[in-house]
Coordinates of C-alpha atoms and ligand atoms in Angstrom, one line a residue:
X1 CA 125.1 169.1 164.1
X2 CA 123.9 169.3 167.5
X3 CA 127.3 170.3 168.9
X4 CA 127.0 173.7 166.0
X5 CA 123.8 174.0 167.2
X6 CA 125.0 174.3 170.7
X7 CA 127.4 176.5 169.8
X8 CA 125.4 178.8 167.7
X9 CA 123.5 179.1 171.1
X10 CA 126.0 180.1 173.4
X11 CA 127.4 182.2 170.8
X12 CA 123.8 184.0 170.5
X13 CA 124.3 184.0 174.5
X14 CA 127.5 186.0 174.4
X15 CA 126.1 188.1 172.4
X16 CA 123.3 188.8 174.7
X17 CA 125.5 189.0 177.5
X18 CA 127.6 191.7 176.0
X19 CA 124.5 193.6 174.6
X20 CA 123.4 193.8 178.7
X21 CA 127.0 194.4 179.7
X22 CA 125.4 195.2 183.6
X23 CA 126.3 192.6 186.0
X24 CA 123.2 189.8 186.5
X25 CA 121.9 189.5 189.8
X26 CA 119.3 186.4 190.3
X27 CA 117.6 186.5 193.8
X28 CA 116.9 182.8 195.6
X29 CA 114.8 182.7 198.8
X30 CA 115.4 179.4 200.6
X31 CA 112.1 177.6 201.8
X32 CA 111.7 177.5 205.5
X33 CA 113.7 175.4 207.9
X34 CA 112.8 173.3 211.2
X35 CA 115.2 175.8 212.5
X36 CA 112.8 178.7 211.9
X37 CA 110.4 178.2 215.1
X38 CA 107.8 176.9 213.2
X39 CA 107.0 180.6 211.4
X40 CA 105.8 179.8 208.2
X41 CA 105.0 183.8 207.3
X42 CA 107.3 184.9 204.6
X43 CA 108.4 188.6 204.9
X44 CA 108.7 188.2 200.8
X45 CA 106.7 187.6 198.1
X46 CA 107.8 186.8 194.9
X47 CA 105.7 188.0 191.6
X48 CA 105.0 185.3 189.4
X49 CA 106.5 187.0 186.4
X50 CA 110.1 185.3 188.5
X51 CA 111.7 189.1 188.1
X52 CA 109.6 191.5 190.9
X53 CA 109.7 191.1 194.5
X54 CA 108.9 192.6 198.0
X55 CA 109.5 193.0 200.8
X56 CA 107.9 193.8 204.1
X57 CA 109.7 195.2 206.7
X58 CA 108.4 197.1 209.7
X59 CA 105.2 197.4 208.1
X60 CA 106.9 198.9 205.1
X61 CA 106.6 197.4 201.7
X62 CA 109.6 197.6 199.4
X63 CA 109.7 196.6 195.4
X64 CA 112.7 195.3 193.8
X65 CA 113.0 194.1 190.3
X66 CA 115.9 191.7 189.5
X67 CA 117.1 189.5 186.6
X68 CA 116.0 186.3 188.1
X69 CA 114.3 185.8 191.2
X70 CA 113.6 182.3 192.3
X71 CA 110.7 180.8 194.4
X72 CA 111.9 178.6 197.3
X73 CA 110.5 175.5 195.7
X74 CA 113.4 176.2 192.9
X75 CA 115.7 173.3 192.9
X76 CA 119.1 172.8 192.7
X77 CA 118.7 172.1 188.7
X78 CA 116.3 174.8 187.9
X79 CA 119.0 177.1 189.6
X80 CA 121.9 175.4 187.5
X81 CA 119.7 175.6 184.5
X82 CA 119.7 179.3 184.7
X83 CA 123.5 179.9 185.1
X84 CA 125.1 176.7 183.2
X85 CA 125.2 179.1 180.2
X86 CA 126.9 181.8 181.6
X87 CA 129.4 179.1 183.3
X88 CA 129.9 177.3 180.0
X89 CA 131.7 180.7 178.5
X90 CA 134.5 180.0 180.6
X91 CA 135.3 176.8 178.1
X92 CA 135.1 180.3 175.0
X93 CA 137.7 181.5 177.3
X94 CA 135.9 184.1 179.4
X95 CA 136.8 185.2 182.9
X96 CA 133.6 184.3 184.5
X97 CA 132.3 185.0 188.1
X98 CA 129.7 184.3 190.5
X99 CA 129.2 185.4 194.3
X100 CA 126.6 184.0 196.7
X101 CA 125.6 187.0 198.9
X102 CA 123.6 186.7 201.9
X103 CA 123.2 186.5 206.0
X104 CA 124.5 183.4 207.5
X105 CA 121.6 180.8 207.0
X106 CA 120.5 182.3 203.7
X107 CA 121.7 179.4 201.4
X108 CA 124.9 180.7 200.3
X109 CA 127.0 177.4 200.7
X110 CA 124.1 175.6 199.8
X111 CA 123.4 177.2 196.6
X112 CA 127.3 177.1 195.6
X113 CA 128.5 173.7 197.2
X114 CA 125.3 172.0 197.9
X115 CA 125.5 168.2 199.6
X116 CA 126.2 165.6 198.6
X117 CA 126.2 164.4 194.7
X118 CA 122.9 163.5 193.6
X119 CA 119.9 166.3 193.4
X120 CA 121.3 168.4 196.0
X121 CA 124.3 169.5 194.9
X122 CA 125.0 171.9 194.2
X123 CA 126.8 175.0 191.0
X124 CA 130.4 173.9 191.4
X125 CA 129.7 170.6 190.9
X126 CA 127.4 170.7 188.4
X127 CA 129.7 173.2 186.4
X128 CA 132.4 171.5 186.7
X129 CA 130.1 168.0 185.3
X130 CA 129.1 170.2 182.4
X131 CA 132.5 172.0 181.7
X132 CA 134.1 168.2 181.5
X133 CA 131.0 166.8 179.3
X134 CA 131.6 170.0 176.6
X135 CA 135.3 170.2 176.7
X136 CA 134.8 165.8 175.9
X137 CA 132.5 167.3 173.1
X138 CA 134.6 169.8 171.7
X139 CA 137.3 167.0 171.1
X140 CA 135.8 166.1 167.8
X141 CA 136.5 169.3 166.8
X142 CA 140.1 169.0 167.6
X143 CA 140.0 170.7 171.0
X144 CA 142.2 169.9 173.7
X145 CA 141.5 171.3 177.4
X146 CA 143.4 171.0 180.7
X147 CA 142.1 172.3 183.7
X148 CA 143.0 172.4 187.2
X149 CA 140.9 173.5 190.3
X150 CA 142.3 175.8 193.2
X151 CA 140.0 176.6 196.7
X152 CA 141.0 179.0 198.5
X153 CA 139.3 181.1 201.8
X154 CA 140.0 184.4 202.6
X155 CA 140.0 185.3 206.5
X156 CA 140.8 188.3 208.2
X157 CA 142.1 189.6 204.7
X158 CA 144.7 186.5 205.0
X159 CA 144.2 184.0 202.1
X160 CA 144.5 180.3 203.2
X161 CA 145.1 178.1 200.4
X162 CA 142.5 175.1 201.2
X163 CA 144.3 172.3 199.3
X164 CA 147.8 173.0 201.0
X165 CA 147.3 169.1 202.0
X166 CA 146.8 167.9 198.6
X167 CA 149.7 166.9 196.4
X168 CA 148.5 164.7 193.1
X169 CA 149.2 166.4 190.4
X170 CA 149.7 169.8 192.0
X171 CA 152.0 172.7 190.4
X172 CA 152.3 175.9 191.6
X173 CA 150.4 179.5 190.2
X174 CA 152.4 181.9 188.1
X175 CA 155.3 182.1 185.6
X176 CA 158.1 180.8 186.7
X177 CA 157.5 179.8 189.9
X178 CA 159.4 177.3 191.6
X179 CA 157.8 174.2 193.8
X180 CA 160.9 174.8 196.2
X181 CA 159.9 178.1 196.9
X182 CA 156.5 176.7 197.9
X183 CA 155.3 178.4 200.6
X184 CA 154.1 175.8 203.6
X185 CA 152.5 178.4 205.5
X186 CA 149.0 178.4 204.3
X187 CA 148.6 182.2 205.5
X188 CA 151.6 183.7 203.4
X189 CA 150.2 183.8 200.1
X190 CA 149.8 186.7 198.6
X191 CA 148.1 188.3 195.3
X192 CA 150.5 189.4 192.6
X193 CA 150.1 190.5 189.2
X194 CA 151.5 189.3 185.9
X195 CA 152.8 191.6 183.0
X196 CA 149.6 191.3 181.5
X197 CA 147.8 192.7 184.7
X198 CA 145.7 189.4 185.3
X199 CA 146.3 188.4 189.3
X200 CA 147.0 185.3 190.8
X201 CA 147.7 183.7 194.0
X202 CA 151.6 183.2 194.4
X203 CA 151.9 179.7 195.6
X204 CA 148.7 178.1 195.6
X205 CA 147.8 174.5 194.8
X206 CA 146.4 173.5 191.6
X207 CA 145.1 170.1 191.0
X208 CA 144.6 168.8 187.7
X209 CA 141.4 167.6 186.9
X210 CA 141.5 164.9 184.1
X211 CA 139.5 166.4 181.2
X212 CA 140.1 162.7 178.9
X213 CA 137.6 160.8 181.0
X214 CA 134.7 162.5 182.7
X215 CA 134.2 160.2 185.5
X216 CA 138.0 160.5 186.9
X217 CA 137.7 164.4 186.2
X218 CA 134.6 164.1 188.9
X219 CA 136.3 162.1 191.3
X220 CA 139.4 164.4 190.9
X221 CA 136.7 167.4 192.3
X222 CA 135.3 165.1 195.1
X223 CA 139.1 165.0 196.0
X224 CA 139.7 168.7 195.7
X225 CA 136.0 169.4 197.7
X226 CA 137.1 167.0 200.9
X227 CA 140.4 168.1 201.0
X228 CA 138.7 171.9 201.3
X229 CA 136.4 170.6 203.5
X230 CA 138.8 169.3 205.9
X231 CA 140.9 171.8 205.9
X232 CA 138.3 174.2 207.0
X233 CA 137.0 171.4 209.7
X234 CA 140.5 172.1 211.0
X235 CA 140.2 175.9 211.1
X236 CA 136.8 175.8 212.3
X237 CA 137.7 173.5 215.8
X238 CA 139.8 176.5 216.5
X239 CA 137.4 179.1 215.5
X240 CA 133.7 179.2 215.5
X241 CA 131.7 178.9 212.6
X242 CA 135.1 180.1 210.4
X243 CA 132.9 179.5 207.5
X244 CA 130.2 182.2 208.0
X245 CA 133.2 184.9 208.9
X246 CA 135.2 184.0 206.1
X247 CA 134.7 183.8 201.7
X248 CA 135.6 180.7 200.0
X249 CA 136.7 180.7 196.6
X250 CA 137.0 178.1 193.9
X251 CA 138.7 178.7 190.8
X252 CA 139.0 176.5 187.7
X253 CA 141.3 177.5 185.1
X254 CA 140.9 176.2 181.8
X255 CA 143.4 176.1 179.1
X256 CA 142.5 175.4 175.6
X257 CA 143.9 174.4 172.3
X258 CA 142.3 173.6 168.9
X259 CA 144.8 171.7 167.0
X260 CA 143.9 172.1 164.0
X261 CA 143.9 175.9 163.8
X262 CA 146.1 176.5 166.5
X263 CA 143.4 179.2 168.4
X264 CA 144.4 179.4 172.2
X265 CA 141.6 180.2 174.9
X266 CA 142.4 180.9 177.9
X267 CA 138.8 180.7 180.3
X268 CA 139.0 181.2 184.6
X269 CA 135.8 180.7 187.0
X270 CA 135.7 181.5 189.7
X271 CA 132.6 180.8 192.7
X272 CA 132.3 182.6 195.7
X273 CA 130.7 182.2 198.8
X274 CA 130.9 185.5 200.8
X275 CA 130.8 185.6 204.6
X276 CA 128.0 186.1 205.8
X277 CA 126.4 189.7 205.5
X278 CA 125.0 190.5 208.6
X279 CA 125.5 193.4 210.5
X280 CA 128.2 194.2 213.2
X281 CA 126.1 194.5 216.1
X282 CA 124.2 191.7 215.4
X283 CA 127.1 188.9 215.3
X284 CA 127.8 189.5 219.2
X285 CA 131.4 191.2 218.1
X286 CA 131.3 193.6 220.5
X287 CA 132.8 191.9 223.9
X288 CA 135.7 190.4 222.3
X289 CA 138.4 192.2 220.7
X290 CA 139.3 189.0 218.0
X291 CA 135.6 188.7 217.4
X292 CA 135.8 192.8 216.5
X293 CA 138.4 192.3 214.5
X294 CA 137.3 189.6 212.5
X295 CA 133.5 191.3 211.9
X296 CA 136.0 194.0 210.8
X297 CA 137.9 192.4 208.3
X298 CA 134.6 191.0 207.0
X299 CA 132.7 194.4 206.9
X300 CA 135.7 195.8 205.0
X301 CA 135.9 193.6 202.3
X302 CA 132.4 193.3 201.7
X303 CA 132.1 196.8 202.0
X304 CA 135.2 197.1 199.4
X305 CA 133.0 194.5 197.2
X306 CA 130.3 197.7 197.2
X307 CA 133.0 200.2 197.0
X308 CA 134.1 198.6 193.7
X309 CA 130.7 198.1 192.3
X310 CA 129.6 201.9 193.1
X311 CA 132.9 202.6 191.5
X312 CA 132.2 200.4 188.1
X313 CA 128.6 201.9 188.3
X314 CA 129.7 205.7 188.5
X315 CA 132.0 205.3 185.4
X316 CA 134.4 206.6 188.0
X317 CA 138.5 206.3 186.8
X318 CA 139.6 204.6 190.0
X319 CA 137.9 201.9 191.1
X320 CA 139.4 200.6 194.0
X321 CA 140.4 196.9 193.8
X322 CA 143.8 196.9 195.8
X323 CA 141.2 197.9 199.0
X324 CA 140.6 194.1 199.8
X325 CA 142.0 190.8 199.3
X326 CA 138.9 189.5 197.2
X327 CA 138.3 192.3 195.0
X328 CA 141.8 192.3 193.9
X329 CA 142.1 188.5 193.9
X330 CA 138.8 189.1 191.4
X331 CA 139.8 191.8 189.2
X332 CA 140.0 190.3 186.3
X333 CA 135.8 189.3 186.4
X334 CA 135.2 192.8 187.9
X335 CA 136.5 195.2 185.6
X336 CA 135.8 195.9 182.1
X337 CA 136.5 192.2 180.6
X338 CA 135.3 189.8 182.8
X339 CA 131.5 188.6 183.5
X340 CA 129.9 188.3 187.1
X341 CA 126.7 187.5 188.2
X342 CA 125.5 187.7 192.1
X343 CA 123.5 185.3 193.8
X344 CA 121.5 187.0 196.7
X345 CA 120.4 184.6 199.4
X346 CA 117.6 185.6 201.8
X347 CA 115.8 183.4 204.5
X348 CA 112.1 184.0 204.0
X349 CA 111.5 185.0 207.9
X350 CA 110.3 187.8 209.3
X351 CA 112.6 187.9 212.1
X352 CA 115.4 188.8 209.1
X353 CA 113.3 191.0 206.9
X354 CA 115.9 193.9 208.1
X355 CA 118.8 192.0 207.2
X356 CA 116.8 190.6 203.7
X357 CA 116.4 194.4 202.8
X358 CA 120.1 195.4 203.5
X359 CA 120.8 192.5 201.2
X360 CA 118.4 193.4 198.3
X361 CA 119.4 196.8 198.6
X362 CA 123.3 195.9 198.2
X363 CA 121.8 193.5 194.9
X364 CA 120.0 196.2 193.6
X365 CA 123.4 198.6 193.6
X366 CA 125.4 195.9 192.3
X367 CA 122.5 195.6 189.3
X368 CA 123.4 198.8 188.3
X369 CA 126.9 198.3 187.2
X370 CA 127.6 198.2 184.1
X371 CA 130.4 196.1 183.1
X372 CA 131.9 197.2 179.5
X373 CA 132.2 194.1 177.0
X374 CA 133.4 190.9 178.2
X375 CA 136.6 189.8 176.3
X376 CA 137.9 186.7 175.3
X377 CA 141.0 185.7 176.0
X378 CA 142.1 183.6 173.3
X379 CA 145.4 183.6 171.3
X380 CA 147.1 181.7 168.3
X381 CA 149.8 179.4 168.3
X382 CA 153.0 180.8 166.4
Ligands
ADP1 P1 124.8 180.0 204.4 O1 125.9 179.3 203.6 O2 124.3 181.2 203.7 O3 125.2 180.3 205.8 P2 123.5 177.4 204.1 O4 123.7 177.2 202.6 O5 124.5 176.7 205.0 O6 123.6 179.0 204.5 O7 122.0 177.1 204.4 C1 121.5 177.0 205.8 C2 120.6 175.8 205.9 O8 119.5 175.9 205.0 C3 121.4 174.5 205.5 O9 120.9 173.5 206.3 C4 120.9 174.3 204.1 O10 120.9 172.9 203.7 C5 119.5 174.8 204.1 N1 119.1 175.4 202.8 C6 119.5 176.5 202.2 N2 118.9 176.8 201.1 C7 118.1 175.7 200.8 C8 117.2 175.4 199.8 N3 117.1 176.2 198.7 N4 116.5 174.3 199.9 C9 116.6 173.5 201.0 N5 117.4 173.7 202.0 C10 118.2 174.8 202.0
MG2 MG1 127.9 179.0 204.3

């Protein structure tokens, strides 16, 4: 009863999401930090109605009116509370996305990854929880799920495959690829596209995460988040602050099948944490030719992020994907079919009001696109 309840509701949600059909942006504002030189005046306030905000900047005030915006006293459940919906459709076998957007220090990793695993963690691990408790759910009504987790970081439009290290369990993307053709260069994989048109990553890791018994399924994700993490400890020894310069993405792909009817869903989620959004001449990039290259490479594909979203929004018959590694890694949750929702982190402080308004005003664009109706991609066994 209360699992047709539940499914009523996300069914009602679906429909809702469909009706909207424009991507969701939420806005969260984190709360200030030691690290702020003791300013406690916020450049933003938040209406109480959690959807209307402005900003002050240069003694300007700007209005913005979101889906969602967030107080910085919103915790890491209230936050979760307000996507876990959307993430659950992944299990009805949506392709469903989220971005955290922001300047460096805005609560992008924070929001996604959080710390640790009690209250502050933070959306994949609490998706991946509620994925594992619903797919255990779904089992009396004769559902079977397997899922496996990839992370991967793109860098200098190069995609690094974070789990290169791992090997439980681990099978390699696409039909009919090989293990022996395994590439062990992390920086050779490459984006290709199935007959269908859906992309994936040639080559990259994916780990099973048990979907029988919830408390091995989390302890297969702690594995897959500290093998990422090392991996970019690595990187970052060699390169400073890799993370802020580069997007991280985890995917988990879900397979489904009911065996009783013999319906086949097929359900992807993917969370990203962009590189940080601040401005070329702000990051110091100018002195040092890597450095310029690297701001670059960022600019571009964030840039190529906006490119495709004013492209979606315009109605316009090419939108182009194929301009950067993420948007064409993310296709699938970008055009027509999938579902996205953006995340836009801002730090409350004056000092980045400028880069706070660049941000809202990339959120606000993003708003405005229209996605068509998200599909399902589900199937039936012959
Ligand atoms: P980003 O990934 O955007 O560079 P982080 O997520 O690393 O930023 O956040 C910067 C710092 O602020 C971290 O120490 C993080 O723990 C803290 N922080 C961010 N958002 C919040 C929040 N909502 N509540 C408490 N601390 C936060
Ligand atoms: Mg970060």
């Amino acid at each position: 009863e209360i699992l047709k309840g539940e499914q009523i509701r996300r069914d009602l949600h679906n429909t809702i999401q469909e009706l909207r059909g424009n991507i969701r942006v939420f806005v969260r504002t984190r709360p200030f930090l030691p690290g702020d030189n003791g300013s406690t005046q916020s450049s933003l306030d938040i209406h109480p109605d959690g959807e209307n905000l402005a900003i002050e900047n240069r003694s300007k005030s700007y209005d913005f009116k979101f889906d969602k915006v967030f107080t910085p006293s919103s915790g890491q459940e209230a936050v979760f509370e307000e996507v876990s919906e959307f993430v659950q459709s992944a299990l009805d076998g949506y392709h469903v996305c989220l971005f955290s957007y922001g300047q460096t220090g805005s609560g992008k990793t924070h929001t996604m990854q959080g710390s640790g695993s009690g209250t502050m963690r933070g959306i994949i691990p609490r998706a991946v929880e509620q994925i594992l408790s619903q797919a255990k759910a779904m089992q009396k009504q004769k559902w079977k799920f397997n899922m496996t987790a990839s992370f991967l970081e793109i860098y200098n439009e190069e995609l690094k495959d974070l789990l290169v290290n791992m090997n439980e369990g681990t099978i390699t993307g696409g039909p009919g690829m090989s293990t022996r053709n395994q590439s062990k260069d992390q920086s050779k994989l490459s984006i290709r596209r199935e007959r269908d048109g859906r992309s994936y990553v040639a080559g990259l890791k994916k780990i099973a995460i048990d979907t029988e018994d919830s408390e091995i399924g989390m302890q297969c994700l702690k594995n897959v988040m500290s093998a990422a993490a090392r991996a970019r400890s690595v990187a970052s020894t060699k390169m400073n602050s890799v993370s802020s310069r580069s997007h991280s993405v985890f995917m988990l792909h879900l397979n489904g099948v009911n065996e009783d009817d013999g319906t086949i869903v097929e359900g992807a989620l993917n969370l990203c944490d962009l590189a940080g959004s601040e401005r070329l001449d702000r990051s110091g990039a100018g002195s040092d030719t890597k450095r310029l290259k690297e701001t670059q490479a960022i600019n571009k594909s964030l840039s190529c992020l906006g490119d495709v979203f004013t492209a979606l929004s315009n109605g316009s018959s090419h939108v182009p994907f194929r301009n950067s590694k993420l948007t064409y890694l993310l296709q699938d949750c970008l055009s027509g079919d999938g579902k996205a929702l953006m995340f836009v982190n801002l730090s409350p402080t004056i000092e980045s009001s400028s880069e706070s308004l660049c941000s809202l005003r990339f959120a606000q664009r993003v708003n405005q696109v229209e996605l068509g109706k998200a599909t399902k991609h589900v199937s039936y066994k012959k």
